[in-house]
């Protein structure tokens, strides 16, 4: 437990330092603890250490874990979502970072509407064009963004990306920059700023660079919970 709360404290310090360096307010950056593969007892420890926002990347795993965890956690889906799993989302997630098609936006909109619950939604953009990554091509981001805007029970809040893996955080910078440019491009076409505030980008290895490039949500697994098995 000590380790997890110490990890979170250290992260908060690093977030604050990176924010100051970028002339930003640390309060504008949300630390999202990515708890995939982490057992519920350790997630509870993180919650007890004051962490409120947690992210999972698989619906099946989330269905098993979320009912066992405190109800005051805010849950985010950060991994790829298959359309046939959308029906499970309203019972589980308050945020979905991985909307990558118009059909998925419509399906989610319908499912959340059926439950009378609103979900914050981000368009996941595959900025690098790397084949193994999910997310839409940059050219489709606007269409998916407007599909989210059309859904009464989805609230468009911004964009998400995941750059190709690299051990050098500087390698991620151009992808973070590109996501910000895509966002600024949409803002310049007259969409409300409140629908474009969030940039979900940066993980344990590159969050400081992401903050310099404008990240408002950093998705951190390893640096909170330690190394995952497998
Ligand atoms: C696992 C995961 C993370 C966190 O990765 P770490 O390198 O452990 O911080 C962030 N985003 C997504 C989408 C993930 O699947």
Short mmCIF file of C-alpha atoms and ligand atoms in Angstrom, two decimals:
data_model
loop_
_atom_site.label_atom_id
_atom_site.label_comp_id
_atom_site.label_asym_id
_atom_site.label_seq_id
_atom_site.Cartn_x
_atom_site.Cartn_y
_atom_site.Cartn_z
CA UNK A 1 0.00 0.00 0.00
CA UNK A 2 2.79 2.28 0.93
CA UNK A 3 4.29 1.80 -2.48
CA UNK A 4 1.09 2.63 -4.33
CA UNK A 5 0.40 5.79 -2.35
CA UNK A 6 4.06 6.76 -2.60
CA UNK A 7 3.96 6.17 -6.35
CA UNK A 8 0.92 8.42 -6.63
CA UNK A 9 2.57 11.14 -4.56
CA UNK A 10 5.68 11.00 -6.70
CA UNK A 11 3.62 11.14 -9.87
CA UNK A 12 1.77 14.19 -8.60
CA UNK A 13 5.10 15.91 -8.03
CA UNK A 14 6.32 15.03 -11.50
CA UNK A 15 3.03 16.18 -13.03
CA UNK A 16 3.31 19.48 -11.20
CA UNK A 17 6.94 19.95 -12.31
CA UNK A 18 6.12 19.15 -15.95
CA UNK A 19 3.13 21.51 -15.83
CA UNK A 20 5.19 24.37 -14.40
CA UNK A 21 7.85 23.80 -17.05
CA UNK A 22 5.16 24.08 -19.72
CA UNK A 23 3.63 27.13 -18.05
CA UNK A 24 0.44 25.23 -17.30
CA UNK A 25 -1.72 24.78 -14.21
CA UNK A 26 -1.17 21.29 -12.69
CA UNK A 27 -4.87 21.30 -11.77
CA UNK A 28 -5.67 21.02 -15.47
CA UNK A 29 -4.10 17.58 -15.69
CA UNK A 30 -6.01 14.49 -14.60
CA UNK A 31 -4.07 11.47 -13.43
CA UNK A 32 -5.96 8.43 -14.69
CA UNK A 33 -4.73 5.23 -13.01
CA UNK A 34 -4.85 2.40 -15.55
CA UNK A 35 -5.62 -0.72 -13.53
CA UNK A 36 -5.71 -3.39 -16.26
CA UNK A 37 -4.47 -6.77 -14.96
CA UNK A 38 -4.24 -5.30 -11.43
CA UNK A 39 -6.19 -7.23 -8.77
CA UNK A 40 -9.01 -5.44 -6.98
CA UNK A 41 -7.27 -5.39 -3.59
CA UNK A 42 -4.49 -3.24 -5.05
CA UNK A 43 -6.98 -0.99 -6.82
CA UNK A 44 -8.68 -0.45 -3.46
CA UNK A 45 -5.35 0.63 -1.99
CA UNK A 46 -4.98 3.22 -4.72
CA UNK A 47 -8.52 4.43 -4.00
CA UNK A 48 -7.66 4.69 -0.31
CA UNK A 49 -4.64 6.76 -1.29
CA UNK A 50 -7.07 9.29 -2.76
CA UNK A 51 -7.10 8.23 -6.41
CA UNK A 52 -10.59 8.55 -7.93
CA UNK A 53 -10.23 8.01 -11.68
CA UNK A 54 -9.33 4.55 -12.93
CA UNK A 55 -9.10 3.09 -16.42
CA UNK A 56 -9.55 -0.41 -17.76
CA UNK A 57 -8.83 -1.58 -21.28
CA UNK A 58 -11.04 -4.67 -21.56
CA UNK A 59 -14.78 -4.85 -21.00
CA UNK A 60 -14.72 -8.43 -19.75
CA UNK A 61 -12.12 -7.68 -17.10
CA UNK A 62 -14.00 -4.53 -16.09
CA UNK A 63 -17.22 -6.53 -15.67
CA UNK A 64 -15.46 -8.83 -13.25
CA UNK A 65 -13.68 -6.16 -11.22
CA UNK A 66 -15.86 -3.06 -11.11
CA UNK A 67 -18.73 -4.59 -9.06
CA UNK A 68 -16.21 -5.49 -6.35
CA UNK A 69 -14.85 -1.96 -6.07
CA UNK A 70 -16.01 1.20 -4.29
CA UNK A 71 -18.90 2.94 -6.03
CA UNK A 72 -17.27 6.34 -5.79
CA UNK A 73 -14.65 5.43 -8.40
CA UNK A 74 -14.97 7.13 -11.80
CA UNK A 75 -14.34 4.48 -14.45
CA UNK A 76 -12.82 5.13 -17.88
CA UNK A 77 -12.57 2.69 -20.76
CA UNK A 78 -9.23 3.26 -22.47
CA UNK A 79 -8.97 0.16 -24.67
CA UNK A 80 -10.49 -0.82 -27.98
CA UNK A 81 -14.25 -1.42 -27.82
CA UNK A 82 -16.01 -3.92 -30.06
CA UNK A 83 -19.50 -2.85 -30.99
CA UNK A 84 -21.10 -5.98 -29.55
CA UNK A 85 -19.65 -5.10 -26.12
CA UNK A 86 -21.12 -1.59 -26.09
CA UNK A 87 -24.20 -2.91 -24.30
CA UNK A 88 -22.15 -3.52 -21.15
CA UNK A 89 -20.65 -0.05 -21.02
CA UNK A 90 -23.42 2.03 -19.39
CA UNK A 91 -23.32 -0.16 -16.27
CA UNK A 92 -19.55 0.22 -16.08
CA UNK A 93 -18.06 3.38 -17.55
CA UNK A 94 -18.46 7.13 -17.10
CA UNK A 95 -15.91 7.90 -19.79
CA UNK A 96 -14.95 6.16 -23.04
CA UNK A 97 -11.63 7.21 -24.57
CA UNK A 98 -11.73 4.84 -27.53
CA UNK A 99 -14.56 5.86 -29.83
CA UNK A 100 -13.08 5.13 -33.24
CA UNK A 101 -16.03 4.81 -35.62
CA UNK A 102 -19.37 6.43 -36.37
CA UNK A 103 -21.19 3.13 -35.87
CA UNK A 104 -19.63 2.71 -32.44
CA UNK A 105 -20.65 6.27 -31.48
CA UNK A 106 -24.26 5.56 -32.52
CA UNK A 107 -24.35 2.21 -30.71
CA UNK A 108 -22.96 3.74 -27.52
CA UNK A 109 -25.37 6.66 -27.79
CA UNK A 110 -28.30 4.27 -27.96
CA UNK A 111 -27.08 2.11 -25.07
CA UNK A 112 -26.47 5.05 -22.75
CA UNK A 113 -29.80 6.58 -23.72
CA UNK A 114 -31.58 3.31 -22.83
CA UNK A 115 -30.07 3.54 -19.38
CA UNK A 116 -30.66 7.29 -19.04
CA UNK A 117 -27.00 7.87 -18.27
CA UNK A 118 -24.59 10.30 -19.90
CA UNK A 119 -21.06 9.27 -20.86
CA UNK A 120 -18.11 11.48 -21.69
CA UNK A 121 -16.58 10.38 -24.97
CA UNK A 122 -13.28 10.96 -26.75
CA UNK A 123 -12.38 10.14 -30.33
CA UNK A 124 -9.35 7.87 -30.44
CA UNK A 125 -7.13 8.95 -33.30
CA UNK A 126 -4.43 6.74 -34.78
CA UNK A 127 -2.04 9.59 -35.43
CA UNK A 128 0.89 7.42 -36.47
CA UNK A 129 -1.03 5.30 -38.97
CA UNK A 130 0.69 2.30 -37.42
CA UNK A 131 -1.37 -0.77 -38.32
CA UNK A 132 -1.33 -2.49 -34.95
CA UNK A 133 -2.95 0.43 -33.15
CA UNK A 134 -6.65 1.04 -32.89
CA UNK A 135 -8.12 4.46 -33.48
CA UNK A 136 -9.42 6.25 -36.54
CA UNK A 137 -7.30 7.85 -39.25
CA UNK A 138 -6.91 11.60 -38.62
CA UNK A 139 -9.12 12.32 -41.64
CA UNK A 140 -12.11 10.60 -40.02
CA UNK A 141 -11.84 12.28 -36.62
CA UNK A 142 -14.28 15.08 -37.45
CA UNK A 143 -16.98 12.73 -38.70
CA UNK A 144 -16.79 10.61 -35.55
CA UNK A 145 -16.64 13.72 -33.37
CA UNK A 146 -19.84 15.06 -34.93
CA UNK A 147 -21.51 11.64 -34.54
CA UNK A 148 -20.78 11.90 -30.80
CA UNK A 149 -22.18 15.46 -30.74
CA UNK A 150 -25.41 14.17 -32.29
CA UNK A 151 -25.95 11.67 -29.48
CA UNK A 152 -27.92 13.13 -26.57
CA UNK A 153 -26.41 10.79 -24.03
CA UNK A 154 -22.82 11.15 -25.14
CA UNK A 155 -20.86 14.26 -24.28
CA UNK A 156 -17.96 14.93 -26.63
CA UNK A 157 -15.01 16.08 -24.55
CA UNK A 158 -11.94 15.68 -26.76
CA UNK A 159 -9.44 13.35 -28.38
CA UNK A 160 -7.21 10.46 -27.36
CA UNK A 161 -4.13 8.87 -28.90
CA UNK A 162 -1.56 6.20 -28.24
CA UNK A 163 1.75 6.60 -30.06
CA UNK A 164 3.84 3.61 -31.20
CA UNK A 165 5.83 2.09 -28.36
CA UNK A 166 9.31 3.50 -27.87
CA UNK A 167 11.72 3.59 -24.95
CA UNK A 168 12.56 7.22 -25.77
CA UNK A 169 9.78 9.61 -24.66
CA UNK A 170 10.91 12.19 -27.23
CA UNK A 171 9.77 9.77 -29.97
CA UNK A 172 6.18 10.32 -28.77
CA UNK A 173 6.32 14.11 -29.02
CA UNK A 174 5.40 14.46 -32.72
CA UNK A 175 2.31 12.27 -32.20
CA UNK A 176 1.18 14.30 -29.20
CA UNK A 177 1.75 17.48 -31.18
CA UNK A 178 -0.27 16.11 -34.06
CA UNK A 179 -3.22 15.22 -31.80
CA UNK A 180 -3.20 18.76 -30.43
CA UNK A 181 -3.14 20.14 -33.97
CA UNK A 182 -6.10 17.96 -34.95
CA UNK A 183 -7.96 19.31 -31.92
CA UNK A 184 -7.04 22.89 -32.74
CA UNK A 185 -8.18 22.28 -36.31
CA UNK A 186 -11.62 21.19 -35.09
CA UNK A 187 -11.81 24.13 -32.69
CA UNK A 188 -11.05 26.41 -35.63
CA UNK A 189 -14.02 25.02 -37.53
CA UNK A 190 -16.45 26.36 -34.98
CA UNK A 191 -17.10 23.47 -32.62
CA UNK A 192 -17.55 24.49 -29.00
CA UNK A 193 -14.35 24.56 -26.98
CA UNK A 194 -16.07 22.66 -24.16
CA UNK A 195 -16.38 19.67 -26.50
CA UNK A 196 -12.66 19.74 -27.27
CA UNK A 197 -10.99 20.45 -23.94
CA UNK A 198 -9.52 17.03 -23.29
CA UNK A 199 -6.39 15.55 -24.80
CA UNK A 200 -5.91 12.02 -23.41
CA UNK A 201 -2.29 11.25 -24.14
CA UNK A 202 0.83 10.12 -22.31
CA UNK A 203 1.58 6.95 -20.33
CA UNK A 204 4.16 5.99 -17.70
CA UNK A 205 7.08 6.40 -20.07
CA UNK A 206 6.17 9.65 -21.77
CA UNK A 207 3.64 11.61 -19.69
CA UNK A 208 5.98 14.53 -19.06
CA UNK A 209 6.39 15.10 -22.79
CA UNK A 210 2.62 14.71 -23.19
CA UNK A 211 2.03 17.41 -20.56
CA UNK A 212 4.41 19.73 -22.41
CA UNK A 213 2.34 19.11 -25.54
CA UNK A 214 -0.98 19.87 -23.87
CA UNK A 215 -2.24 16.60 -22.35
CA UNK A 216 -5.16 17.08 -19.94
CA UNK A 217 -5.50 13.38 -19.07
CA UNK A 218 -2.49 11.12 -18.64
CA UNK A 219 -3.14 7.38 -18.51
CA UNK A 220 -0.71 5.78 -16.08
CA UNK A 221 -0.47 2.09 -15.23
CA UNK A 222 3.06 0.97 -14.41
CA UNK A 223 4.11 4.12 -12.55
CA UNK A 224 1.11 3.74 -10.19
CA UNK A 225 0.90 -0.01 -9.65
CA UNK A 226 4.35 -1.25 -10.63
CA UNK A 227 5.22 -3.58 -13.48
CA UNK A 228 2.41 -5.76 -14.81
CA UNK A 229 2.90 -9.50 -15.09
CA UNK A 230 2.79 -10.51 -18.75
C1 LIG B 1 -1.90 0.01 -20.42
C2 LIG B 1 -2.36 1.29 -20.97
C3 LIG B 1 -1.89 2.50 -20.46
C4 LIG B 1 -0.88 2.60 -19.32
O1 LIG B 1 0.36 2.09 -19.69
P1 LIG B 1 1.64 2.24 -18.73
O2 LIG B 1 2.78 2.24 -19.68
O3 LIG B 1 1.63 1.03 -17.84
O4 LIG B 1 1.52 3.49 -17.96
C5 LIG B 1 -2.38 3.67 -21.00
N1 LIG B 1 -3.27 3.67 -22.01
C6 LIG B 1 -3.76 2.52 -22.52
C7 LIG B 1 -4.74 2.60 -23.63
C8 LIG B 1 -3.32 1.29 -22.03
O5 LIG B 1 -3.80 0.17 -22.57
#
